[in-house]
Each structure stands twice: as C-alpha cells, then as structure tokens.
Coordinates of C-alpha atoms and ligand atoms in Angstrom, one line a residue:
X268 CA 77.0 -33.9 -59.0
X269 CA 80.5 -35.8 -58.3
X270 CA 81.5 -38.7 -59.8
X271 CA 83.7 -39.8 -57.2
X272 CA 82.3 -38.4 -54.4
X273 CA 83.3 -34.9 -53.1
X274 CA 86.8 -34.3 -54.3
X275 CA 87.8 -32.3 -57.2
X276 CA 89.2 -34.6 -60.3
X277 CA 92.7 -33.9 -61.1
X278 CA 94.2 -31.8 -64.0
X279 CA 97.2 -33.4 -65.7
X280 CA 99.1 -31.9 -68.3
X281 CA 101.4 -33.7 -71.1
X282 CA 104.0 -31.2 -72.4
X283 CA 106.9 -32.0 -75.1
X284 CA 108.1 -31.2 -78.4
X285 CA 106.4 -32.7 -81.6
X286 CA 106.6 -36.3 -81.6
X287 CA 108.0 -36.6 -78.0
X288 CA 105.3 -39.2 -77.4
X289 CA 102.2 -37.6 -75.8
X290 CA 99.6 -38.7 -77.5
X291 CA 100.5 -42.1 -77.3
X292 CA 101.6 -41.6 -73.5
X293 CA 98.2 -40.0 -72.9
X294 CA 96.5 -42.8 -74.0
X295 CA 98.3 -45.8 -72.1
X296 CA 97.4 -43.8 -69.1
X297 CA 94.0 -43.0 -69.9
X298 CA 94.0 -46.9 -69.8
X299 CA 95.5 -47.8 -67.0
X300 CA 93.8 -44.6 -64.9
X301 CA 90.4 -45.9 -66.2
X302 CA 91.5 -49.6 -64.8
X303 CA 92.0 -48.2 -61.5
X304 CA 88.5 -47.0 -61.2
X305 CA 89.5 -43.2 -61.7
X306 CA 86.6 -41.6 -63.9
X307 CA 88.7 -39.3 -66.1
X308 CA 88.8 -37.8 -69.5
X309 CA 91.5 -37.1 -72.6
X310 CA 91.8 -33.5 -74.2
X311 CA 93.9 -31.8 -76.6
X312 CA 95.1 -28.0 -77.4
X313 CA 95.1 -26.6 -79.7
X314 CA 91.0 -27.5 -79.3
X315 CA 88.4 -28.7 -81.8
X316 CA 86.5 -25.6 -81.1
X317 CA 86.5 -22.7 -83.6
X318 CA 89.1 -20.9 -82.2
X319 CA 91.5 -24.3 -82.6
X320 CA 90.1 -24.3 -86.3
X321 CA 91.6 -21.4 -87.1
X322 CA 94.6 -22.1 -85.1
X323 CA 95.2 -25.0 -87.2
X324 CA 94.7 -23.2 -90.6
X325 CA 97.8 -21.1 -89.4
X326 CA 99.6 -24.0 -88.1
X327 CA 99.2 -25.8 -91.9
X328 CA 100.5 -22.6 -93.3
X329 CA 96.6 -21.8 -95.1
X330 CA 96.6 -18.4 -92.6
X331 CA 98.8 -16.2 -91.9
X332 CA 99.1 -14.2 -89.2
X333 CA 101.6 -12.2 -86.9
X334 CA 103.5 -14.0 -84.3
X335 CA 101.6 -11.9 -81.6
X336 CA 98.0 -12.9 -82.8
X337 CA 99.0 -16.0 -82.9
X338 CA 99.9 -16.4 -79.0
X339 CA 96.4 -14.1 -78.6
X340 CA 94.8 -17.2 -80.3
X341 CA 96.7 -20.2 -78.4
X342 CA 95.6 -18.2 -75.3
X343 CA 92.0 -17.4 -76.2
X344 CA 91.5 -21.0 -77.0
X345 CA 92.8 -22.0 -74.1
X346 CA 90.1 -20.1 -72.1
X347 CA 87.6 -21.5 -73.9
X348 CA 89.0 -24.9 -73.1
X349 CA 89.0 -24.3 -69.9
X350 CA 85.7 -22.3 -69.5
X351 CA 83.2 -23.2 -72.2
X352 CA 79.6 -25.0 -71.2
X353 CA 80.0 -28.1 -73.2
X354 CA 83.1 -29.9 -73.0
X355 CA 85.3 -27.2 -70.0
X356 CA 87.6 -28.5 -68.3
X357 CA 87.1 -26.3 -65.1
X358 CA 83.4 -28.2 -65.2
X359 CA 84.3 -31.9 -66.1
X360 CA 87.3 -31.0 -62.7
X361 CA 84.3 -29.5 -60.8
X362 CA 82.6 -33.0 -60.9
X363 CA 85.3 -35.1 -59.5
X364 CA 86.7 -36.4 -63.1
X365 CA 90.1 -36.2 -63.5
X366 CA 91.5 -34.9 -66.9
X367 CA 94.0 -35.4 -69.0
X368 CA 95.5 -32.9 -71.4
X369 CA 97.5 -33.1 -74.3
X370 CA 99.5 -29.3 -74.2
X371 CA 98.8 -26.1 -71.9
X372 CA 100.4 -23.1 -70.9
X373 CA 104.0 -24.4 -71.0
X374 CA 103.7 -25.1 -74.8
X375 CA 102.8 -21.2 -75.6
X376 CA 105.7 -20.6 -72.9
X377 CA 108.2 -23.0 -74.9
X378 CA 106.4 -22.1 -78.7
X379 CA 105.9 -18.6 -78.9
X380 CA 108.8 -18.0 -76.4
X381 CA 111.0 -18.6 -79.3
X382 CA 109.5 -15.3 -80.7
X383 CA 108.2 -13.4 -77.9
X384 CA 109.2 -12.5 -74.5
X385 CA 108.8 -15.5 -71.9
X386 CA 107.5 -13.0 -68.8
X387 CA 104.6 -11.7 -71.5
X388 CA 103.6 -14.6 -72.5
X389 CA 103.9 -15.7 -68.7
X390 CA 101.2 -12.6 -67.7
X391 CA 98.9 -13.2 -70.9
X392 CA 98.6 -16.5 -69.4
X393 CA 97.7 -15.5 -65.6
X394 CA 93.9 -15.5 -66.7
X395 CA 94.6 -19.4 -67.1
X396 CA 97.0 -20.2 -64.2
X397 CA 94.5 -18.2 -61.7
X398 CA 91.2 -20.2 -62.9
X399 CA 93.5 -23.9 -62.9
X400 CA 97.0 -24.8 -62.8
X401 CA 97.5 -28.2 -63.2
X402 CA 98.0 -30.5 -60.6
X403 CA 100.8 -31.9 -62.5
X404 CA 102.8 -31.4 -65.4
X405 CA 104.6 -34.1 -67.3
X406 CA 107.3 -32.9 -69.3
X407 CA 108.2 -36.0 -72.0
X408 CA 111.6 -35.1 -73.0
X409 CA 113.2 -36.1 -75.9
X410 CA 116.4 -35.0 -77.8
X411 CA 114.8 -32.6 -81.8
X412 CA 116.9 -35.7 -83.5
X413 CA 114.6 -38.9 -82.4
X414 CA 111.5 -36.1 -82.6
X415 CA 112.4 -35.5 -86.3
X416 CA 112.7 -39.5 -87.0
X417 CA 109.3 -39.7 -85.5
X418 CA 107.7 -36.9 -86.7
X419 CA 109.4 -38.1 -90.6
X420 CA 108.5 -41.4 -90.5
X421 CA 104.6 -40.8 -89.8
X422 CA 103.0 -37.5 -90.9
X423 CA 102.8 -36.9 -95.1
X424 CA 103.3 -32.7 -94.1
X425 CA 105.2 -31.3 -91.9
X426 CA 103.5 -28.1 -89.9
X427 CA 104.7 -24.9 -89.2
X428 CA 106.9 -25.7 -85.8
X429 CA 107.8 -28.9 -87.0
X430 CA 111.3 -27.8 -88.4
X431 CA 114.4 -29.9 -86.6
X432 CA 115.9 -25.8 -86.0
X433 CA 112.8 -24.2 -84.4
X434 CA 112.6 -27.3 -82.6
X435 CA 116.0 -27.4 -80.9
X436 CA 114.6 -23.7 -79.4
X437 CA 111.5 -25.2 -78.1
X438 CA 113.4 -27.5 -76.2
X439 CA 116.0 -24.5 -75.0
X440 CA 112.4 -22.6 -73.9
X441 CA 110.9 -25.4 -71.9
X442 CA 113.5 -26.3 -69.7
X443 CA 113.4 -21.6 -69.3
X444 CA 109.9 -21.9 -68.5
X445 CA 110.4 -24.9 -66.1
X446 CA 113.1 -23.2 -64.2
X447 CA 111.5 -20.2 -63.7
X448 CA 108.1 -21.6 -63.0
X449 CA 109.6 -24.5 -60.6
X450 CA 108.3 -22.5 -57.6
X451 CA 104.6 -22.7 -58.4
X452 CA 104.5 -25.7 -60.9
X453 CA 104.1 -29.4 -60.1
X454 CA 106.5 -30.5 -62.9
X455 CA 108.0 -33.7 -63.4
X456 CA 110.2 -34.5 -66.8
X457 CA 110.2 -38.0 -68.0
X458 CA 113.7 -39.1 -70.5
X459 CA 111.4 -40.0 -73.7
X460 CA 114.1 -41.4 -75.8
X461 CA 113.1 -45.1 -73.9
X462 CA 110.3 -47.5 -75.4
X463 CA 106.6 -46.5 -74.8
X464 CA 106.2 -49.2 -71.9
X465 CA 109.4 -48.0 -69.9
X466 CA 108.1 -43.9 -70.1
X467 CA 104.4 -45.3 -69.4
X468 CA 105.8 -47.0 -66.3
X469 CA 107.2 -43.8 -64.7
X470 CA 105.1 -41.8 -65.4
X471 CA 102.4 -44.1 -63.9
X472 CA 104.7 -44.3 -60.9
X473 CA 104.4 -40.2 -61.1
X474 CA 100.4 -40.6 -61.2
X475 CA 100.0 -43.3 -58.0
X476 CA 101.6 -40.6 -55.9
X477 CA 99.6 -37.9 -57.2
X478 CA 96.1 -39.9 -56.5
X479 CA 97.3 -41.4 -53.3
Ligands
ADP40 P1 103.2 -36.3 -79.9 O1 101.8 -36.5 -79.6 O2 104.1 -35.8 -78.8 O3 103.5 -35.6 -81.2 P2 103.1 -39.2 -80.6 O4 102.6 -39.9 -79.4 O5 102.1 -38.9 -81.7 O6 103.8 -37.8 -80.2 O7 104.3 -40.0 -81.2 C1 105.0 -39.6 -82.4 C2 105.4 -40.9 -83.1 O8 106.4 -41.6 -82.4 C3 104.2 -41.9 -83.2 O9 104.3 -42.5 -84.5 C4 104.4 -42.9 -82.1 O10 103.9 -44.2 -82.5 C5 105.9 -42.9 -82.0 N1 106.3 -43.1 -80.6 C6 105.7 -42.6 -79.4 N2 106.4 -43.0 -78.3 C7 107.5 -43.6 -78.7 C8 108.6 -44.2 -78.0 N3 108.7 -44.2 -76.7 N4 109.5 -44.8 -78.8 C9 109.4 -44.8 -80.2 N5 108.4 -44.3 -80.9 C10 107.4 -43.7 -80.2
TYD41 P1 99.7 -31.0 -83.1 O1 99.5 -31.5 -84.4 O2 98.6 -31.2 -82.1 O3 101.1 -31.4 -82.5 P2 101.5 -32.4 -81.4 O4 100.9 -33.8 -81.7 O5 103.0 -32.5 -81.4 O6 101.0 -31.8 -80.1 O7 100.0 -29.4 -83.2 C1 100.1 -28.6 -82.2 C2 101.1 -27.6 -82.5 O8 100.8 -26.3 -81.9 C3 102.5 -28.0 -82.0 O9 103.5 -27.7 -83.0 C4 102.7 -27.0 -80.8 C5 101.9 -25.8 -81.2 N1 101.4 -25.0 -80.0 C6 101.9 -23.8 -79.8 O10 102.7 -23.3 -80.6 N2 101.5 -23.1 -78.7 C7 100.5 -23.5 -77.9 O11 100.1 -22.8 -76.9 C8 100.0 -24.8 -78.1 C9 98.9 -25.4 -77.2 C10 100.4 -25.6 -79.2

C-alpha cells in the first residue's frame, strides 16, 4: 500500500565528515518535512543490524581487521540496509515514504578511499547504486578544524577516523568522488561552517525543489 498515494517516497542522503552536522541537520528536516505533510523516515549507516555491530567494534578499535574487510563490511551492511524485510529502505521507498539517511555510498568512497582505490570501491558499490541511488545527496561541508572542535567538545572517545589528519583526506576524497560521480549523482554541498538554522534553511530550500 502507499502512503501518499502512487508515487515512490524519496531517498535523501546526508554526507560529511565527522561532526559536520548531520545528525542534527537530519533531524531539523525530519521536522519540518513531517510539518509539510510528507510521511518520511530517519536512518543511519553504519546500521543497527549485526553487520553495523561488528562494524562498530572495529570503528571503537575492539576489532581489528584489514582495510579491505572493512570496506566488504560498510558495503554488505549497506545491502542489508537497503534490502532487508524489516526496516529496508528499498521497501519503506516502495510505499511512498520518503527517507532520510544519515551516510551512503559517498562515505565508503570518501573513507576507505583514503586507503583503497576510488574506481574499486566505486564497482563494489554498483550492487547499491543499481538497486537505489539517491534522489539527492547533501554534502554538509565543513573545514577538519571546526569538525575537530565539535567532535572535542562532545564525545569522551574519539573513534578510529576521527583523527584531524585522516580527516583532512576525507575531505580531499569527497570532493574526488563528487567530481567524478557529478554525471549520475544529484549532489548538492551546503558551507557547514554557518549556525544550524542558516544550513537548515538551504538545505530545506534544496528539499522544496526536490518535492515540487
Ligand atoms: P555529525 O552527525 O555529522 O557527526 P552532529 O550533528 O552530531 O554531526 O554535530 C556534531 C556536533 O556539532 C554536535 O554537538 C552538534 O550539536 C554541533 N553542531 C551541529 N551543527 C552545528 C553548527 N551548524 N554550528 C555549530 N555546532 C554545530
Ligand atoms: P558515527 O559515529 O556514526 O559518525 P558520524 O556521526 O560522524 O556519522 O560513525 C560512523 C563512522 O563510520 C564515521 O567515521 C564514518 C565511517 N564510515 C566509513 O568509513 N565508511 C562508510 O561507508 C560509512 C557508512 C561510514
């Protein structure tokens, strides 16, 4: 059955750094969507399922594991995510509710591309882009300095890509990814380094022209 009739919900994907503001960006729009009358939902990668479990062990520095299993993981999950019968994405899009997700293929293009080939991890991924690509990508960008202050002031750890020098690389990759990608990707980057109101306004301007 759809919720909103007979269109397809929307997929929209929040991409950054750590502490670039996504979580709290997907939220405010989450709001404001859910005031306009848009049925829609909030997810995250890595997941909750067991495959995100055991992501987050190696993220926390309790697993280790080599660089390539790692990206098998982030990928693996992300099927899942998209594909499993109790919470998938592909379903919830299926039934006219628009979702929102916090990370997708861009961050294992911007992550792991710091250790692995971009055009691998780019093919490793095509079993995602072919089932869904998103309808748009928002790309929060904000300079490793502020992300550090952020990520400082709030978390008592600090986890395994959370380092101000891997970070400056993740940056460097996204903006690779986005440039080579800009042919078949909806992407639109948003300057971060403003208060949470002013980056919530734009990219609800971003939104409105998506849904209209
Ligand atoms: P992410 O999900 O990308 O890691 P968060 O939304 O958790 O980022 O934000 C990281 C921290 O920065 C949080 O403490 C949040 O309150 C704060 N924050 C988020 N957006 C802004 C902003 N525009 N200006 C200043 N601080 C922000
Ligand atoms: P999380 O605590 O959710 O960070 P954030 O709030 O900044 O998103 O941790 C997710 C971490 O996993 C983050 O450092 C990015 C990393 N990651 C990858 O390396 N590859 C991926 O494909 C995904 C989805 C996340």
């Amino acid at each position: 059955m759809l919720e909103n009739g007979n269109q397809r919900g929307k997929f929209i994907v929040f991409e950054g750094i750590d502490g670039s503001g996504k979580s709290t960006q997907v939220r405010i729009l989450q709001e404001r969507l859910k005031a306009a009358g848009v049925y829609c939902d909030t997810t995250m990668e890595p997941t909750g399922s067991p495959i995100g479990s055991l992501i987050r062990q190696v993220l926390t520095g309790r697993l280790k594991m080599d660089k390539r299993v790692i990206a098998s993981l982030f990928t693996a999950d992300r099927l899942d995510h998209l594909l499993n019968d109790v919470n998938g994405i592909l379903a919830e899009i299926n039934q006219g509710i628009t979702v929102i997700s916090d990370r997708y293929y861009f961050s294992s293009y911007a992550y792991q591309g710091v250790d692995l080939p971009l055009e691998r991890l780019i093919r490793d991924n095509e079993i995602c882009s072919d089932i869904l690509r998103p309808s748009l990508n928002i790309y929060i960008d904000i300079s490793p300095d502020v992300a550090m202050e952020r990520i400082a002031k709030n978390r008592f750890q600090q986890e395994l890509f959370e380092k101000k020098a891997f970070l400056v690389q993740v940056h460097k990759k996204y903006l690779e990814a986005f440039a080579k990608l800009k042919q078949e990707e909806n992407i639109v980057k948003i300057d971060g380094n403003r208060s949470e109101q002013d980056v919530a306004d734009e990219i609800w301007i971003e939104v409105s022209r998506l849904l209209s």
